[in-house]
């Protein structure tokens, strides 16, 4: 029986991924800010076949609680097979530009807290000699853009940290997977106009499951975002700064 920990488990992508694990009979630990919401998800997952679905209330910016969560997660079977870090917010870039304190709080939620969790999880997976640490970053971290550079900078930090961690853990049996979704139709993006480039949370969750199973290093989801971001990252800076992306 596989044991899976999901941080930010109430997010749309994470919930869909949890359903896939439940159907496979996994035991799940669901962490997030809203215990009532997580309890409702846990009930649903048990009906869908999860061997267990435990709930842990966590504010990711309370770094001292990270170890408490991981102690509880490892206590069940003495091991964890997959940890998915899926928490995050989508801050208003203009508002954050006018409020440095808010900007730093949002950066902490989307960047620093994830890095702290990655470090703590990596130590435990390395000690047990196997497992997957999967972290949801974003295509926004590939290049800073005027529309969301605060969010993008936090995700860029996560992506760079994951890359270094993956290299350090090579040969230990631990895989670090960086997940880079593009536009996803979730409650967090409800105000955005949708188009052909948008994906459903279900499709992204299936992509995450495939990437974990194949022990991938990086997964752009959907796949075509790899090509899009290759183009965007190679636009010369004199031209790029005149664009509005």
PDB file of N, CA and C in Angstrom, residues 139-234:
ATOM      1  N   UNK A 139       4.901  27.469 -15.148  1.00  0.00           N
ATOM      2  CA  UNK A 139       5.603  28.029 -16.305  1.00  0.00           C
ATOM      3  C   UNK A 139       5.943  29.498 -16.059  1.00  0.00           C
ATOM      4  N   UNK A 140       5.217  30.134 -15.136  1.00  0.00           N
ATOM      5  CA  UNK A 140       5.480  31.543 -14.819  1.00  0.00           C
ATOM      6  C   UNK A 140       6.877  31.744 -14.254  1.00  0.00           C
ATOM      7  N   UNK A 141       7.477  30.677 -13.718  1.00  0.00           N
ATOM      8  CA  UNK A 141       8.819  30.791 -13.165  1.00  0.00           C
ATOM      9  C   UNK A 141       9.920  30.725 -14.197  1.00  0.00           C
ATOM     10  N   UNK A 142       9.565  30.458 -15.457  1.00  0.00           N
ATOM     11  CA  UNK A 142      10.601  30.336 -16.489  1.00  0.00           C
ATOM     12  C   UNK A 142      11.129  31.692 -16.950  1.00  0.00           C
ATOM     13  N   UNK A 143      10.287  32.721 -16.888  1.00  0.00           N
ATOM     14  CA  UNK A 143      10.746  34.077 -17.214  1.00  0.00           C
ATOM     15  C   UNK A 143       9.785  35.078 -16.603  1.00  0.00           C
ATOM     16  N   UNK A 144      10.349  36.106 -15.962  1.00  0.00           N
ATOM     17  CA  UNK A 144       9.518  37.127 -15.343  1.00  0.00           C
ATOM     18  C   UNK A 144       8.752  37.914 -16.392  1.00  0.00           C
ATOM     19  N   UNK A 145       7.455  38.083 -16.161  1.00  0.00           N
ATOM     20  CA  UNK A 145       6.612  38.836 -17.086  1.00  0.00           C
ATOM     21  C   UNK A 145       5.872  39.914 -16.322  1.00  0.00           C
ATOM     22  N   UNK A 146       5.563  41.016 -16.991  1.00  0.00           N
ATOM     23  CA  UNK A 146       4.964  42.178 -16.336  1.00  0.00           C
ATOM     24  C   UNK A 146       3.667  41.844 -15.614  1.00  0.00           C
ATOM     25  N   UNK A 147       2.923  40.878 -16.127  1.00  0.00           N
ATOM     26  CA  UNK A 147       1.603  40.587 -15.573  1.00  0.00           C
ATOM     27  C   UNK A 147       1.651  39.858 -14.239  1.00  0.00           C
ATOM     28  N   UNK A 148       2.732  39.122 -13.957  1.00  0.00           N
ATOM     29  CA  UNK A 148       2.744  38.322 -12.722  1.00  0.00           C
ATOM     30  C   UNK A 148       4.152  38.056 -12.206  1.00  0.00           C
ATOM     31  N   UNK A 149       5.014  39.078 -12.221  1.00  0.00           N
ATOM     32  CA  UNK A 149       6.417  38.815 -11.901  1.00  0.00           C
ATOM     33  C   UNK A 149       6.654  38.488 -10.437  1.00  0.00           C
ATOM     34  N   UNK A 150       5.777  38.889  -9.531  1.00  0.00           N
ATOM     35  CA  UNK A 150       5.971  38.475  -8.133  1.00  0.00           C
ATOM     36  C   UNK A 150       5.725  36.973  -8.001  1.00  0.00           C
ATOM     37  N   UNK A 151       4.601  36.523  -8.500  1.00  0.00           N
ATOM     38  CA  UNK A 151       4.298  35.083  -8.493  1.00  0.00           C
ATOM     39  C   UNK A 151       5.373  34.316  -9.253  1.00  0.00           C
ATOM     40  N   UNK A 152       5.749  34.826 -10.415  1.00  0.00           N
ATOM     41  CA  UNK A 152       6.758  34.153 -11.226  1.00  0.00           C
ATOM     42  C   UNK A 152       8.098  34.049 -10.530  1.00  0.00           C
ATOM     43  N   UNK A 153       8.476  35.097  -9.802  1.00  0.00           N
ATOM     44  CA  UNK A 153       9.767  35.058  -9.111  1.00  0.00           C
ATOM     45  C   UNK A 153       9.769  34.021  -7.991  1.00  0.00           C
ATOM     46  N   UNK A 154       8.638  33.863  -7.307  1.00  0.00           N
ATOM     47  CA  UNK A 154       8.543  32.841  -6.264  1.00  0.00           C
ATOM     48  C   UNK A 154       8.650  31.447  -6.880  1.00  0.00           C
ATOM     49  N   UNK A 155       7.970  31.251  -8.003  1.00  0.00           N
ATOM     50  CA  UNK A 155       8.027  29.951  -8.670  1.00  0.00           C
ATOM     51  C   UNK A 155       9.405  29.699  -9.275  1.00  0.00           C
ATOM     52  N   UNK A 156      10.078  30.746  -9.726  1.00  0.00           N
ATOM     53  CA  UNK A 156      11.439  30.583 -10.235  1.00  0.00           C
ATOM     54  C   UNK A 156      12.360  30.095  -9.121  1.00  0.00           C
ATOM     55  N   UNK A 157      12.172  30.614  -7.927  1.00  0.00           N
ATOM     56  CA  UNK A 157      12.975  30.168  -6.788  1.00  0.00           C
ATOM     57  C   UNK A 157      12.718  28.693  -6.492  1.00  0.00           C
ATOM     58  N   UNK A 158      11.451  28.291  -6.535  1.00  0.00           N
ATOM     59  CA  UNK A 158      11.098  26.891  -6.299  1.00  0.00           C
ATOM     60  C   UNK A 158      11.718  25.993  -7.360  1.00  0.00           C
ATOM     61  N   UNK A 159      11.627  26.422  -8.624  1.00  0.00           N
ATOM     62  CA  UNK A 159      12.176  25.628  -9.725  1.00  0.00           C
ATOM     63  C   UNK A 159      13.686  25.457  -9.590  1.00  0.00           C
ATOM     64  N   UNK A 160      14.385  26.545  -9.266  1.00  0.00           N
ATOM     65  CA  UNK A 160      15.844  26.472  -9.127  1.00  0.00           C
ATOM     66  C   UNK A 160      16.235  25.592  -7.944  1.00  0.00           C
ATOM     67  N   UNK A 161      15.508  25.719  -6.840  1.00  0.00           N
ATOM     68  CA  UNK A 161      15.817  24.907  -5.663  1.00  0.00           C
ATOM     69  C   UNK A 161      15.592  23.425  -5.967  1.00  0.00           C
ATOM     70  N   UNK A 162      14.495  23.123  -6.649  1.00  0.00           N
ATOM     71  CA  UNK A 162      14.196  21.739  -7.000  1.00  0.00           C
ATOM     72  C   UNK A 162      15.267  21.162  -7.912  1.00  0.00           C
ATOM     73  N   UNK A 163      15.760  21.975  -8.844  1.00  0.00           N
ATOM     74  CA  UNK A 163      16.808  21.517  -9.751  1.00  0.00           C
ATOM     75  C   UNK A 163      18.076  21.145  -8.984  1.00  0.00           C
ATOM     76  N   UNK A 164      18.488  21.995  -8.074  1.00  0.00           N
ATOM     77  CA  UNK A 164      19.674  21.704  -7.277  1.00  0.00           C
ATOM     78  C   UNK A 164      19.473  20.513  -6.364  1.00  0.00           C
ATOM     79  N   UNK A 165      18.285  20.420  -5.774  1.00  0.00           N
ATOM     80  CA  UNK A 165      17.986  19.302  -4.874  1.00  0.00           C
ATOM     81  C   UNK A 165      17.973  17.984  -5.649  1.00  0.00           C
ATOM     82  N   UNK A 166      17.407  18.025  -6.842  1.00  0.00           N
ATOM     83  CA  UNK A 166      17.369  16.825  -7.683  1.00  0.00           C
ATOM     84  C   UNK A 166      18.789  16.332  -8.000  1.00  0.00           C
ATOM     85  N   UNK A 167      19.666  17.277  -8.297  1.00  0.00           N
ATOM     86  CA  UNK A 167      21.047  16.909  -8.589  1.00  0.00           C
ATOM     87  C   UNK A 167      21.737  16.337  -7.350  1.00  0.00           C
ATOM     88  N   UNK A 168      21.499  16.969  -6.193  1.00  0.00           N
ATOM     89  CA  UNK A 168      22.131  16.482  -4.959  1.00  0.00           C
ATOM     90  C   UNK A 168      21.668  15.082  -4.607  1.00  0.00           C
ATOM     91  N   UNK A 169      20.378  14.786  -4.852  1.00  0.00           N
ATOM     92  CA  UNK A 169      19.820  13.500  -4.450  1.00  0.00           C
ATOM     93  C   UNK A 169      19.979  12.412  -5.510  1.00  0.00           C
ATOM     94  N   UNK A 170      20.587  12.740  -6.625  1.00  0.00           N
ATOM     95  CA  UNK A 170      20.785  11.731  -7.669  1.00  0.00           C
ATOM     96  C   UNK A 170      21.590  10.546  -7.131  1.00  0.00           C
ATOM     97  N   UNK A 171      21.079   9.361  -7.353  1.00  0.00           N
ATOM     98  CA  UNK A 171      21.751   8.158  -6.877  1.00  0.00           C
ATOM     99  C   UNK A 171      21.317   7.699  -5.503  1.00  0.00           C
ATOM    100  N   UNK A 172      20.428   8.457  -4.844  1.00  0.00           N
ATOM    101  CA  UNK A 172      19.970   8.073  -3.509  1.00  0.00           C
ATOM    102  C   UNK A 172      18.703   7.238  -3.536  1.00  0.00           C
ATOM    103  N   UNK A 173      18.058   7.146  -4.703  1.00  0.00           N
ATOM    104  CA  UNK A 173      16.764   6.475  -4.785  1.00  0.00           C
ATOM    105  C   UNK A 173      15.596   7.425  -4.689  1.00  0.00           C
ATOM    106  N   UNK A 174      15.877   8.706  -4.445  1.00  0.00           N
ATOM    107  CA  UNK A 174      14.832   9.722  -4.309  1.00  0.00           C
ATOM    108  C   UNK A 174      14.715  10.507  -5.612  1.00  0.00           C
ATOM    109  N   UNK A 175      13.493  10.653  -6.110  1.00  0.00           N
ATOM    110  CA  UNK A 175      13.271  11.460  -7.306  1.00  0.00           C
ATOM    111  C   UNK A 175      12.595  12.773  -6.924  1.00  0.00           C
ATOM    112  N   UNK A 176      13.103  13.870  -7.482  1.00  0.00           N
ATOM    113  CA  UNK A 176      12.497  15.197  -7.294  1.00  0.00           C
ATOM    114  C   UNK A 176      11.873  15.596  -8.620  1.00  0.00           C
ATOM    115  N   UNK A 177      10.576  15.793  -8.617  1.00  0.00           N
ATOM    116  CA  UNK A 177       9.820  16.141  -9.818  1.00  0.00           C
ATOM    117  C   UNK A 177       9.325  17.576  -9.727  1.00  0.00           C
ATOM    118  N   UNK A 178       9.689  18.389 -10.724  1.00  0.00           N
ATOM    119  CA  UNK A 178       9.177  19.754 -10.828  1.00  0.00           C
ATOM    120  C   UNK A 178       8.033  19.765 -11.820  1.00  0.00           C
ATOM    121  N   UNK A 179       6.855  20.166 -11.360  1.00  0.00           N
ATOM    122  CA  UNK A 179       5.655  20.201 -12.193  1.00  0.00           C
ATOM    123  C   UNK A 179       5.402  21.643 -12.605  1.00  0.00           C
ATOM    124  N   UNK A 180       5.282  21.882 -13.909  1.00  0.00           N
ATOM    125  CA  UNK A 180       5.101  23.235 -14.421  1.00  0.00           C
ATOM    126  C   UNK A 180       3.802  23.328 -15.220  1.00  0.00           C
ATOM    127  N   UNK A 181       2.692  23.575 -14.533  1.00  0.00           N
ATOM    128  CA  UNK A 181       1.442  23.756 -15.269  1.00  0.00           C
ATOM    129  C   UNK A 181       1.423  25.115 -15.978  1.00  0.00           C
ATOM    130  N   UNK A 182       0.650  25.162 -17.063  1.00  0.00           N
ATOM    131  CA  UNK A 182       0.338  26.439 -17.695  1.00  0.00           C
ATOM    132  C   UNK A 182      -0.955  26.969 -17.115  1.00  0.00           C
ATOM    133  N   UNK A 183      -1.866  27.411 -17.956  1.00  0.00           N
ATOM    134  CA  UNK A 183      -3.154  27.920 -17.496  1.00  0.00           C
ATOM    135  C   UNK A 183      -4.059  26.747 -17.107  1.00  0.00           C
ATOM    136  N   UNK A 184      -4.587  26.785 -15.878  1.00  0.00           N
ATOM    137  CA  UNK A 184      -5.468  25.725 -15.400  1.00  0.00           C
ATOM    138  C   UNK A 184      -6.770  26.351 -14.908  1.00  0.00           C
ATOM    139  N   UNK A 185      -7.877  25.778 -15.320  1.00  0.00           N
ATOM    140  CA  UNK A 185      -9.205  26.298 -14.975  1.00  0.00           C
ATOM    141  C   UNK A 185      -9.581  25.830 -13.571  1.00  0.00           C
ATOM    142  N   UNK A 186      -9.283  26.652 -12.583  1.00  0.00           N
ATOM    143  CA  UNK A 186      -9.549  26.342 -11.180  1.00  0.00           C
ATOM    144  C   UNK A 186     -10.274  27.522 -10.529  1.00  0.00           C
ATOM    145  N   UNK A 187     -10.772  27.349  -9.303  1.00  0.00           N
ATOM    146  CA  UNK A 187     -11.377  28.488  -8.611  1.00  0.00           C
ATOM    147  C   UNK A 187     -10.433  29.679  -8.471  1.00  0.00           C
ATOM    148  N   UNK A 188      -9.128  29.431  -8.412  1.00  0.00           N
ATOM    149  CA  UNK A 188      -8.154  30.504  -8.269  1.00  0.00           C
ATOM    150  C   UNK A 188      -8.079  31.379  -9.527  1.00  0.00           C
ATOM    151  N   UNK A 189      -8.496  30.821 -10.668  1.00  0.00           N
ATOM    152  CA  UNK A 189      -8.431  31.566 -11.932  1.00  0.00           C
ATOM    153  C   UNK A 189      -9.824  31.837 -12.486  1.00  0.00           C
ATOM    154  N   UNK A 190     -10.824  31.863 -11.618  1.00  0.00           N
ATOM    155  CA  UNK A 190     -12.208  31.989 -12.092  1.00  0.00           C
ATOM    156  C   UNK A 190     -12.459  33.292 -12.849  1.00  0.00           C
ATOM    157  N   UNK A 191     -11.697  34.353 -12.535  1.00  0.00           N
ATOM    158  CA  UNK A 191     -11.933  35.648 -13.167  1.00  0.00           C
ATOM    159  C   UNK A 191     -11.256  35.782 -14.529  1.00  0.00           C
ATOM    160  N   UNK A 192     -10.454  34.816 -14.907  1.00  0.00           N
ATOM    161  CA  UNK A 192      -9.719  34.905 -16.163  1.00  0.00           C
ATOM    162  C   UNK A 192     -10.573  34.413 -17.334  1.00  0.00           C
ATOM    163  N   UNK A 193     -10.401  35.052 -18.481  1.00  0.00           N
ATOM    164  CA  UNK A 193     -11.058  34.561 -19.687  1.00  0.00           C
ATOM    165  C   UNK A 193     -10.334  33.309 -20.166  1.00  0.00           C
ATOM    166  N   UNK A 194     -11.093  32.259 -20.436  1.00  0.00           N
ATOM    167  CA  UNK A 194     -10.502  30.974 -20.800  1.00  0.00           C
ATOM    168  C   UNK A 194     -10.371  30.847 -22.320  1.00  0.00           C
ATOM    169  N   UNK A 195      -9.420  30.036 -22.761  1.00  0.00           N
ATOM    170  CA  UNK A 195      -9.193  29.828 -24.182  1.00  0.00           C
ATOM    171  C   UNK A 195      -8.615  28.452 -24.452  1.00  0.00           C
ATOM    172  N   UNK A 196      -8.039  28.270 -25.630  1.00  0.00           N
ATOM    173  CA  UNK A 196      -7.549  26.971 -26.069  1.00  0.00           C
ATOM    174  C   UNK A 196      -6.379  26.462 -25.234  1.00  0.00           C
ATOM    175  N   UNK A 197      -5.622  27.347 -24.623  1.00  0.00           N
ATOM    176  CA  UNK A 197      -4.440  26.929 -23.876  1.00  0.00           C
ATOM    177  C   UNK A 197      -4.762  26.459 -22.454  1.00  0.00           C
ATOM    178  N   UNK A 198      -6.026  26.569 -22.076  1.00  0.00           N
ATOM    179  CA  UNK A 198      -6.393  26.227 -20.708  1.00  0.00           C
ATOM    180  C   UNK A 198      -6.642  24.734 -20.562  1.00  0.00           C
ATOM    181  N   UNK A 199      -6.216  24.190 -19.413  1.00  0.00           N
ATOM    182  CA  UNK A 199      -6.396  22.767 -19.117  1.00  0.00           C
ATOM    183  C   UNK A 199      -7.285  22.607 -17.890  1.00  0.00           C
ATOM    184  N   UNK A 200      -7.861  21.433 -17.743  1.00  0.00           N
ATOM    185  CA  UNK A 200      -8.681  21.129 -16.571  1.00  0.00           C
ATOM    186  C   UNK A 200      -7.794  20.589 -15.449  1.00  0.00           C
ATOM    187  N   UNK A 201      -8.224  20.725 -14.203  1.00  0.00           N
ATOM    188  CA  UNK A 201      -7.460  20.129 -13.092  1.00  0.00           C
ATOM    189  C   UNK A 201      -7.316  18.616 -13.246  1.00  0.00           C
ATOM    190  N   UNK A 202      -8.337  17.971 -13.802  1.00  0.00           N
ATOM    191  CA  UNK A 202      -8.278  16.520 -13.993  1.00  0.00           C
ATOM    192  C   UNK A 202      -7.142  16.144 -14.940  1.00  0.00           C
ATOM    193  N   UNK A 203      -7.006  16.891 -16.038  1.00  0.00           N
ATOM    194  CA  UNK A 203      -5.955  16.588 -17.004  1.00  0.00           C
ATOM    195  C   UNK A 203      -4.571  16.795 -16.399  1.00  0.00           C
ATOM    196  N   UNK A 204      -4.419  17.868 -15.636  1.00  0.00           N
ATOM    197  CA  UNK A 204      -3.127  18.134 -14.999  1.00  0.00           C
ATOM    198  C   UNK A 204      -2.818  17.058 -13.962  1.00  0.00           C
ATOM    199  N   UNK A 205      -3.819  16.643 -13.205  1.00  0.00           N
ATOM    200  CA  UNK A 205      -3.612  15.587 -12.203  1.00  0.00           C
ATOM    201  C   UNK A 205      -3.159  14.295 -12.860  1.00  0.00           C
ATOM    202  N   UNK A 206      -3.765  13.954 -13.992  1.00  0.00           N
ATOM    203  CA  UNK A 206      -3.341  12.742 -14.703  1.00  0.00           C
ATOM    204  C   UNK A 206      -1.893  12.872 -15.180  1.00  0.00           C
ATOM    205  N   UNK A 207      -1.532  14.069 -15.626  1.00  0.00           N
ATOM    206  CA  UNK A 207      -0.153  14.303 -16.038  1.00  0.00           C
ATOM    207  C   UNK A 207       0.824  14.160 -14.888  1.00  0.00           C
ATOM    208  N   UNK A 208       0.436  14.632 -13.707  1.00  0.00           N
ATOM    209  CA  UNK A 208       1.280  14.478 -12.519  1.00  0.00           C
ATOM    210  C   UNK A 208       1.468  13.003 -12.194  1.00  0.00           C
ATOM    211  N   UNK A 209       0.377  12.242 -12.239  1.00  0.00           N
ATOM    212  CA  UNK A 209       0.464  10.806 -11.935  1.00  0.00           C
ATOM    213  C   UNK A 209       1.401  10.099 -12.911  1.00  0.00           C
ATOM    214  N   UNK A 210       1.314  10.444 -14.197  1.00  0.00           N
ATOM    215  CA  UNK A 210       2.200   9.824 -15.184  1.00  0.00           C
ATOM    216  C   UNK A 210       3.658  10.191 -14.927  1.00  0.00           C
ATOM    217  N   UNK A 211       3.893  11.463 -14.618  1.00  0.00           N
ATOM    218  CA  UNK A 211       5.272  11.918 -14.386  1.00  0.00           C
ATOM    219  C   UNK A 211       5.879  11.254 -13.165  1.00  0.00           C
ATOM    220  N   UNK A 212       5.084  11.057 -12.122  1.00  0.00           N
ATOM    221  CA  UNK A 212       5.572  10.377 -10.921  1.00  0.00           C
ATOM    222  C   UNK A 212       5.894   8.920 -11.248  1.00  0.00           C
ATOM    223  N   UNK A 213       4.987   8.258 -11.967  1.00  0.00           N
ATOM    224  CA  UNK A 213       5.191   6.849 -12.296  1.00  0.00           C
ATOM    225  C   UNK A 213       6.439   6.643 -13.148  1.00  0.00           C
ATOM    226  N   UNK A 214       6.728   7.611 -14.018  1.00  0.00           N
ATOM    227  CA  UNK A 214       7.875   7.495 -14.928  1.00  0.00           C
ATOM    228  C   UNK A 214       9.155   8.095 -14.343  1.00  0.00           C
ATOM    229  N   UNK A 215       9.060   8.592 -13.107  1.00  0.00           N
ATOM    230  CA  UNK A 215      10.198   9.204 -12.423  1.00  0.00           C
ATOM    231  C   UNK A 215      10.827  10.315 -13.270  1.00  0.00           C
ATOM    232  N   UNK A 216       9.958  11.156 -13.789  1.00  0.00           N
ATOM    233  CA  UNK A 216      10.405  12.293 -14.578  1.00  0.00           C
ATOM    234  C   UNK A 216      11.059  13.330 -13.676  1.00  0.00           C
ATOM    235  N   UNK A 217      11.888  14.180 -14.281  1.00  0.00           N
ATOM    236  CA  UNK A 217      12.518  15.283 -13.551  1.00  0.00           C
ATOM    237  C   UNK A 217      11.674  16.547 -13.622  1.00  0.00           C
ATOM    238  N   UNK A 218      11.185  16.853 -14.818  1.00  0.00           N
ATOM    239  CA  UNK A 218      10.383  18.052 -15.054  1.00  0.00           C
ATOM    240  C   UNK A 218       9.209  17.668 -15.934  1.00  0.00           C
ATOM    241  N   UNK A 219       8.025  18.183 -15.602  1.00  0.00           N
ATOM    242  CA  UNK A 219       6.840  17.916 -16.415  1.00  0.00           C
ATOM    243  C   UNK A 219       6.106  19.218 -16.689  1.00  0.00           C
ATOM    244  N   UNK A 220       6.091  19.641 -17.955  1.00  0.00           N
ATOM    245  CA  UNK A 220       5.228  20.758 -18.381  1.00  0.00           C
ATOM    246  C   UNK A 220       3.849  20.173 -18.655  1.00  0.00           C
ATOM    247  N   UNK A 221       2.823  20.802 -18.069  1.00  0.00           N
ATOM    248  CA  UNK A 221       1.470  20.284 -18.208  1.00  0.00           C
ATOM    249  C   UNK A 221       0.482  21.381 -18.608  1.00  0.00           C
ATOM    250  N   UNK A 222      -0.239  21.163 -19.721  1.00  0.00           N
ATOM    251  CA  UNK A 222      -0.028  20.124 -20.722  1.00  0.00           C
ATOM    252  C   UNK A 222       1.339  20.243 -21.398  1.00  0.00           C
ATOM    253  N   UNK A 223       1.696  19.201 -22.147  1.00  0.00           N
ATOM    254  CA  UNK A 223       3.036  19.077 -22.712  1.00  0.00           C
ATOM    255  C   UNK A 223       3.438  20.244 -23.597  1.00  0.00           C
ATOM    256  N   UNK A 224       2.461  20.887 -24.290  1.00  0.00           N
ATOM    257  CA  UNK A 224       2.812  21.916 -25.271  1.00  0.00           C
ATOM    258  C   UNK A 224       3.410  23.168 -24.645  1.00  0.00           C
ATOM    259  N   UNK A 225       3.281  23.301 -23.317  1.00  0.00           N
ATOM    260  CA  UNK A 225       3.866  24.465 -22.669  1.00  0.00           C
ATOM    261  C   UNK A 225       5.392  24.439 -22.723  1.00  0.00           C
ATOM    262  N   UNK A 226       5.967  23.257 -22.905  1.00  0.00           N
ATOM    263  CA  UNK A 226       7.420  23.196 -23.067  1.00  0.00           C
ATOM    264  C   UNK A 226       7.840  24.016 -24.280  1.00  0.00           C
ATOM    265  N   UNK A 227       7.158  23.825 -25.393  1.00  0.00           N
ATOM    266  CA  UNK A 227       7.484  24.567 -26.604  1.00  0.00           C
ATOM    267  C   UNK A 227       7.200  26.053 -26.477  1.00  0.00           C
ATOM    268  N   UNK A 228       6.067  26.382 -25.857  1.00  0.00           N
ATOM    269  CA  UNK A 228       5.717  27.792 -25.678  1.00  0.00           C
ATOM    270  C   UNK A 228       6.778  28.505 -24.852  1.00  0.00           C
ATOM    271  N   UNK A 229       7.194  27.874 -23.767  1.00  0.00           N
ATOM    272  CA  UNK A 229       8.155  28.530 -22.890  1.00  0.00           C
ATOM    273  C   UNK A 229       9.558  28.540 -23.493  1.00  0.00           C
ATOM    274  N   UNK A 230       9.879  27.579 -24.343  1.00  0.00           N
ATOM    275  CA  UNK A 230      11.154  27.647 -25.060  1.00  0.00           C
ATOM    276  C   UNK A 230      11.214  28.908 -25.911  1.00  0.00           C
ATOM    277  N   UNK A 231      10.106  29.230 -26.561  1.00  0.00           N
ATOM    278  CA  UNK A 231      10.058  30.446 -27.379  1.00  0.00           C
ATOM    279  C   UNK A 231      10.162  31.687 -26.496  1.00  0.00           C
ATOM    280  N   UNK A 232       9.369  31.744 -25.433  1.00  0.00           N
ATOM    281  CA  UNK A 232       9.335  32.934 -24.571  1.00  0.00           C
ATOM    282  C   UNK A 232      10.689  33.177 -23.910  1.00  0.00           C
ATOM    283  N   UNK A 233      11.338  32.130 -23.456  1.00  0.00           N
ATOM    284  CA  UNK A 233      12.622  32.319 -22.762  1.00  0.00           C
ATOM    285  C   UNK A 233      13.747  32.698 -23.711  1.00  0.00           C
ATOM    286  N   UNK A 234      13.553  32.509 -25.011  1.00  0.00           N
ATOM    287  CA  UNK A 234      14.607  32.844 -25.969  1.00  0.00           C
ATOM    288  C   UNK A 234      14.350  34.144 -26.732  1.00  0.00           C
TER     289      UNK A 234
END
